[in-house]
Structures are given as structure tokens and as C-alpha cells.
Amino acid sequence: MKKIILLLTISLFILGCGSDDSGDSNSCSTPGGLNVNNLTNTTASLSWNTNVNSSLYQVEYGTLGFSLGNGTTLTIPETYADVTNLQAQTQYAFYARVFCNDSNGYSNWAGPFSFVTLENNPYCNAPTNLDVDLYPDSVTHEYIDLTWSDGEYGGAQVQYGTQGFTFGNGTIETITDSYPSYKRIDGLNADTSYDFYVRNSCDQSGYSTWTGPFTYSTLENPTNPNCIDPANFTSNGTGTDVNGNKYFDFSWSHPDSQNSWEIARIIAGTTFNPSTASIIATSYDSVRITSATVNSGQAYDFFVRANCGGTNGFSGWTGPVTVTAQ
């Protein structure tokens, strides 16, 4: 009886040692040497090594403290994985395991190995000079054309939302065409202020830091959708010419299709009534209005509207711009 008990004890000891020796459920060892290389603000190269002859590996990663099974899993044929779209200055961790050819399953997971992404990207410069494009129709009631300097040919991303939106929760537009420093943001609401951010895409080197916010507002809804109201109606000065006549210089922006306008003048502070105002037609968007009937020291309100002709009719009046005659 003692011999039987001794044999059972030895057998259990041997089985126990065989089970704990590798620590792996599928009889091939876990990877080792977990490491991170080529770290930026949004990318990292995760690596490991193994003594197992295999052509398949899995890596799972997520923010530090994530539970296995709830991270992002990649299946790859190499002992490294390039991961993208990480958040800057954020703690992450990853695990790796190897496919065991002999048992047709995976080893246990190795890890976690933790790392922190950088604040900036040393391999991808950020855009500069984020602004509205310079063309007259670059801003309407429904879109804004953005432009910036120092773009990358890998493209860019624009993130935007109504003024004061929480960064990271905005709408993201991706630019992949051959002109990486321009984007029309359309589908916007009229008479609304928006915050815009932009970052460069440097292909395998990830994204630059974000530039922004840049704040700009769409125009009001047009009175006539077929004839957009002029914008940026501005006084460029006033004076007296050699003939003693008073003059007023104005300019404005408009869609390229417009080429005819009317400018109205009334005494400042009086009710604007186009039927009783002094109106001058012009085909120039930078114009000098001259009159012999205005008085020095008198303030006048000026308005401008587009004449789109035919069934398109007139735009609404833009103004007033108040100018005191010299």
C-alpha cells in the first residue's frame, strides 16, 4: 500500500512540473523582449522576440490598464507591429503572443509592456498660418474655405465644430489629394462661428500636432438664394476731389459670377428705404462714389446689393457702413 501511495505522489509531482515548466497552454513559449521603437505623438512600433518557429503573431494594445480582450488586436506575420492613431501624451500598454504550429493554437500572452506617447512628432512638422482663403467667395452661409502653410504631401486632417466645442469630439475631414494645404468645409450652419484645427499627415511617420483653434463665422442666410449678398462691405476712405466734390471709396467681396451692383446712400440714422435713397449702379467691386450734393461733417449710411439679372433678381442689401463726409 505504501508503494502505491509513493508512486502516485511521484507521478503527480512529475505532471505538476511538466504543467508549470513552460507556463503556456499550447506547449510553445511566450514571446520575450517586448519593446517600443520609433515613438511619436500618434504612432509606435511594438516589437518582441521568440524562439518559436512561427509565421503568425498577435498583439493587443490599449490605454494603460485595459483588460485583455477589450483592446485592439492585430494578427501579423512579423515580430513587430506599427500602430497608428494613438493620442498624444497618453499611457498605453501591449501584449504579444505567438502561434504554435505544432498545436495549432496560440501561446500565452506576454506582457503588459507600457509606454507613453510623445507630445510632438519629431518626424512631422505642424502646419502654420491657418486662415480663410483669399478668394471673394471663400466664405458663404454654408461653407468656409480654409488654407494653411507648410503642408505635407501625405495629406492633412481638419477637425472642427461650433465655437468652443470640446477638442477631440469635433468632425474630422481628411485631405488626401495633391493640394494638401486647402480644404472647403461645407454643410455648415448660416451665421454661426466655428473653431478649426489642422494637422499634417506624414505617411508612416504619423500625424503632426494640431494647429488651432482658428475661429471664423459663416454669413447670414441670403435674402435671395439665387443672388448671394455681398460680404465684407468696407469704407476705404473719404475726401474732396479737385472739383470740390465729396467722394467715398468702398470695396466688398462676392461670388465670382457677380459683376453688377447698386450702392445706396441715406442720412445716417434715418430709416433705410430704397425707394427714397440715392442709388448708384456700378460694375466694379472697388469703387469711388462722388457727389456734389453731400455736406462736409454730415454722416451718411451706405448699403450695397448685387444685381444678378434676369430671373435671379437682386440680392439683399448689405450694410450700413457709416461714413462722415470730409
XYZ file of C-alpha atoms in Angstrom:
326
model
C 0.000 0.000 0.000
C 2.853 2.390 0.858
C 4.454 1.666 -2.542
C 1.210 2.583 -4.351
C 0.900 5.880 -2.465
C 4.566 6.707 -3.191
C 4.146 6.016 -6.912
C 1.016 8.219 -7.073
C 2.865 11.025 -5.294
C 5.845 10.847 -7.693
C 3.501 10.777 -10.724
C 1.603 13.864 -9.544
C 4.884 15.683 -8.883
C 6.168 14.920 -12.401
C 2.863 16.002 -14.004
C 2.850 19.177 -11.936
C 6.367 20.068 -13.001
C 5.561 19.368 -16.646
C 2.498 21.608 -16.481
C 4.261 24.587 -14.840
C 7.558 24.377 -16.722
C 6.549 26.389 -19.767
C 3.612 28.328 -18.338
C 1.938 28.050 -21.773
C -1.390 26.487 -22.611
C -0.228 25.258 -26.012
C 3.236 23.922 -25.256
C 5.161 26.753 -27.036
C 6.827 29.506 -25.067
C 5.580 33.066 -24.790
C 7.460 35.854 -26.625
C 10.038 37.912 -24.769
C 11.915 41.178 -25.160
C 8.801 43.342 -25.528
C 9.795 46.854 -26.578
C 8.657 50.051 -28.330
C 10.576 51.887 -31.080
C 10.005 54.908 -33.369
C 7.670 56.524 -30.857
C 5.809 59.709 -31.858
C 2.707 61.524 -30.651
C 0.375 59.236 -32.643
C 2.404 56.148 -33.666
C 4.574 53.430 -32.175
C 6.370 50.315 -33.406
C 5.684 47.437 -30.985
C 8.229 44.600 -31.057
C 9.107 41.310 -29.326
C 11.229 38.221 -29.932
C 10.614 34.497 -29.759
C 12.463 31.187 -30.045
C 9.459 29.555 -31.699
C 9.481 28.873 -35.427
C 6.235 30.606 -36.398
C 4.903 32.855 -39.135
C 1.997 34.318 -37.195
C 1.738 36.547 -34.133
C -0.911 38.549 -32.318
C -0.550 41.824 -30.469
C -3.237 43.519 -28.384
C -2.890 47.112 -27.189
C -4.892 49.820 -25.482
C -4.641 52.562 -22.888
C -2.778 51.517 -19.769
C -4.893 49.275 -17.533
C -7.163 47.886 -20.261
C -8.388 44.293 -19.856
C -7.199 41.650 -22.297
C -9.945 41.057 -24.817
C -11.031 44.710 -24.721
C -8.070 46.194 -26.584
C -7.217 46.470 -30.272
C -5.914 43.158 -31.654
C -3.686 42.787 -34.713
C -2.651 39.497 -36.360
C 0.634 39.893 -38.228
C 3.394 37.761 -39.805
C 6.303 39.719 -38.249
C 7.686 40.156 -34.754
C 6.674 43.803 -34.752
C 3.531 45.865 -35.373
C 3.301 49.518 -36.408
C 0.264 51.064 -34.711
C -1.258 54.445 -35.572
C -3.982 56.858 -34.481
C -2.765 56.981 -30.893
C -3.417 60.000 -28.672
C -0.544 62.318 -27.732
C 0.874 62.180 -24.180
C -1.149 59.078 -23.335
C -0.106 55.909 -21.468
C -0.561 52.671 -23.432
C 0.250 49.008 -22.864
C 0.518 45.993 -25.154
C 0.666 42.199 -25.028
C 2.043 39.769 -27.617
C 1.703 36.039 -28.281
C 2.933 33.552 -30.865
C 1.066 30.967 -32.940
C 2.199 27.445 -32.037
C 2.423 25.450 -35.267
C 2.666 22.090 -33.524
C -0.537 22.523 -31.514
C -2.401 24.807 -33.930
C -3.067 27.384 -31.215
C -1.511 30.408 -29.541
C 0.891 30.654 -26.650
C 0.004 32.561 -23.503
C 0.162 36.343 -23.713
C 3.408 38.098 -22.809
C 3.074 41.495 -21.205
C 1.925 44.047 -20.432
C 4.639 46.404 -21.680
C 3.740 50.051 -21.112
C 4.812 53.254 -22.845
C 3.794 56.920 -23.162
C 3.317 58.703 -26.494
C 5.150 61.964 -27.118
C 3.668 65.457 -27.066
C 5.067 66.302 -30.524
C 6.113 64.356 -33.605
C 9.855 64.740 -34.337
C 9.309 63.381 -37.867
C 6.304 65.508 -38.938
C 6.111 69.313 -38.714
C 2.841 71.040 -37.853
C 1.033 73.350 -40.328
C 1.228 77.126 -39.873
C -0.822 80.202 -40.843
C -4.259 78.564 -40.705
C -6.671 81.088 -42.220
C -9.572 81.638 -44.631
C -8.682 81.507 -48.319
C -8.333 84.882 -50.050
C -10.887 84.469 -52.846
C -14.020 86.650 -52.650
C -16.364 83.663 -52.377
C -14.292 81.727 -49.825
C -16.949 82.290 -47.134
C -20.689 81.873 -47.625
C -23.657 80.992 -45.436
C -22.903 77.258 -45.835
C -19.156 76.769 -46.345
C -15.733 78.164 -45.430
C -12.563 77.618 -47.481
C -9.522 77.071 -45.256
C -5.878 77.364 -46.239
C -2.578 76.951 -44.378
C 1.187 76.845 -44.893
C 3.799 74.075 -44.512
C 1.541 71.277 -45.689
C 2.809 67.731 -46.287
C 2.168 65.682 -49.425
C 0.896 62.871 -47.237
C -2.222 65.000 -46.704
C -3.838 66.500 -43.635
C -6.806 66.365 -41.293
C -9.135 69.197 -40.279
C -11.143 68.969 -37.070
C -13.963 71.464 -36.492
C -17.094 72.222 -34.550
C -19.132 75.165 -33.328
C -17.076 77.690 -31.379
C -15.996 76.290 -28.009
C -16.563 72.613 -28.892
C -14.583 70.050 -26.873
C -11.437 69.220 -28.811
C -11.455 65.548 -29.781
C -15.238 65.499 -30.244
C -15.296 67.537 -33.454
C -15.947 66.488 -37.041
C -12.780 65.330 -38.836
C -12.237 65.803 -42.574
C -9.279 64.026 -44.229
C -7.382 65.565 -47.159
C -5.613 63.095 -49.450
C -5.461 64.998 -52.766
C -2.431 66.612 -54.379
C -3.026 70.033 -52.743
C -2.608 69.309 -49.029
C -2.966 72.903 -47.775
C -6.592 73.656 -48.672
C -9.994 72.353 -47.617
C -13.575 73.517 -48.173
C -15.653 72.774 -45.089
C -19.265 72.710 -46.255
C -22.630 71.781 -44.802
C -22.215 74.490 -42.145
C -24.985 76.489 -40.487
C -25.566 80.098 -41.504
C -24.442 82.941 -39.224
C -22.515 80.552 -36.941
C -18.987 80.722 -35.505
C -16.775 77.634 -35.840
C -13.412 76.573 -34.408
C -10.996 74.851 -36.816
C -7.824 72.789 -36.215
C -5.489 71.208 -38.793
C -2.633 68.689 -38.651
C -0.313 67.219 -41.288
C -0.167 63.555 -42.253
C 3.373 62.284 -42.835
C 2.585 58.781 -44.130
C 4.401 56.173 -41.993
C 5.598 58.869 -39.583
C 2.060 59.563 -38.380
C 0.468 62.954 -37.761
C 1.880 66.259 -36.607
C 0.481 68.126 -33.634
C -2.729 70.088 -34.212
C -2.598 73.770 -35.190
C -5.520 75.829 -33.898
C -8.039 76.823 -32.929
C -8.835 79.260 -35.730
C -12.300 80.806 -35.356
C -14.432 82.107 -38.217
C -18.135 82.657 -38.902
C -20.370 81.807 -41.826
C -22.516 84.502 -43.411
C -26.214 85.022 -42.752
C -28.726 83.213 -44.927
C -29.041 85.091 -48.244
C -32.227 87.030 -48.881
C -32.259 85.542 -52.375
C -30.567 82.117 -52.760
C -30.137 82.815 -56.495
C -28.243 86.042 -55.812
C -25.850 85.913 -52.857
C -25.498 89.039 -50.700
C -22.173 90.903 -50.991
C -19.862 90.496 -47.995
C -17.106 92.492 -46.293
C -18.578 95.828 -47.386
C -15.871 98.273 -46.301
C -15.175 102.008 -46.430
C -11.716 102.743 -47.839
C -11.798 106.479 -47.121
C -13.488 109.748 -47.958
C -12.345 113.184 -49.126
C -12.800 116.081 -51.549
C -11.618 115.934 -55.170
C -10.060 118.770 -57.226
C -13.512 119.908 -58.316
C -14.725 120.324 -54.762
C -16.937 117.221 -54.896
C -17.073 114.835 -51.953
C -16.068 111.235 -52.594
C -16.412 107.919 -50.775
C -14.336 104.817 -51.549
C -15.773 101.318 -50.980
C -14.963 97.671 -51.660
C -16.704 94.332 -50.982
C -16.391 90.614 -51.724
C -18.798 88.478 -53.729
C -19.151 85.240 -55.739
C -17.172 85.245 -58.989
C -20.370 85.102 -61.039
C -21.497 88.578 -59.899
C -20.483 91.662 -61.900
C -23.121 94.316 -61.230
C -24.143 96.118 -58.037
C -26.070 99.053 -56.612
C -24.911 101.359 -53.799
C -27.489 103.304 -51.784
C -26.885 106.384 -49.604
C -29.058 107.890 -46.864
C -28.546 110.336 -43.976
C -27.064 108.336 -41.099
C -29.620 107.222 -38.541
C -32.675 107.598 -40.779
C -34.788 104.620 -41.819
C -33.455 102.897 -44.922
C -35.997 102.998 -47.735
C -34.507 102.023 -51.124
C -37.255 103.901 -52.973
C -36.143 107.252 -51.482
C -32.375 106.576 -51.154
C -29.765 107.935 -53.538
C -28.726 104.860 -55.591
C -25.772 104.470 -57.962
C -25.182 101.415 -60.189
C -21.657 100.106 -60.742
C -19.870 97.182 -62.388
C -16.808 97.488 -60.121
C -16.353 95.916 -56.678
C -13.851 98.602 -55.657
C -15.463 101.921 -56.429
C -15.364 105.678 -55.709
C -18.749 107.342 -55.249
C -18.617 111.100 -55.989
C -21.333 113.642 -55.190
C -21.690 117.416 -55.252
C -24.779 117.342 -53.020
C -23.357 115.993 -49.754
C -22.267 118.238 -46.889
C -18.959 118.238 -45.029
C -19.338 116.911 -41.499
C -22.546 115.030 -42.347
C -22.617 111.286 -41.596
C -24.137 109.008 -44.220
C -25.171 105.331 -44.209
C -24.242 103.299 -47.289
C -25.620 99.931 -48.432
C -24.722 97.622 -51.343
C -26.577 94.842 -53.159
C -25.845 92.637 -56.176
C -27.839 92.727 -59.404
C -27.779 89.156 -60.753
C -30.036 89.936 -63.700
C -32.976 88.125 -65.276
C -34.920 85.740 -63.084
C -32.131 85.705 -60.490
C -33.045 89.238 -59.416
C -31.274 91.214 -56.668
C -29.515 90.123 -53.519
C -30.378 91.563 -50.141
C -28.838 94.857 -49.048
C -25.573 94.656 -47.082
C -24.844 97.492 -44.647
C -24.969 100.043 -43.304
C -21.441 101.368 -43.460
C -21.418 104.813 -41.852
C -19.035 107.459 -43.217
C -18.767 111.154 -42.344
C -18.097 113.414 -45.363
C -14.836 115.371 -45.145
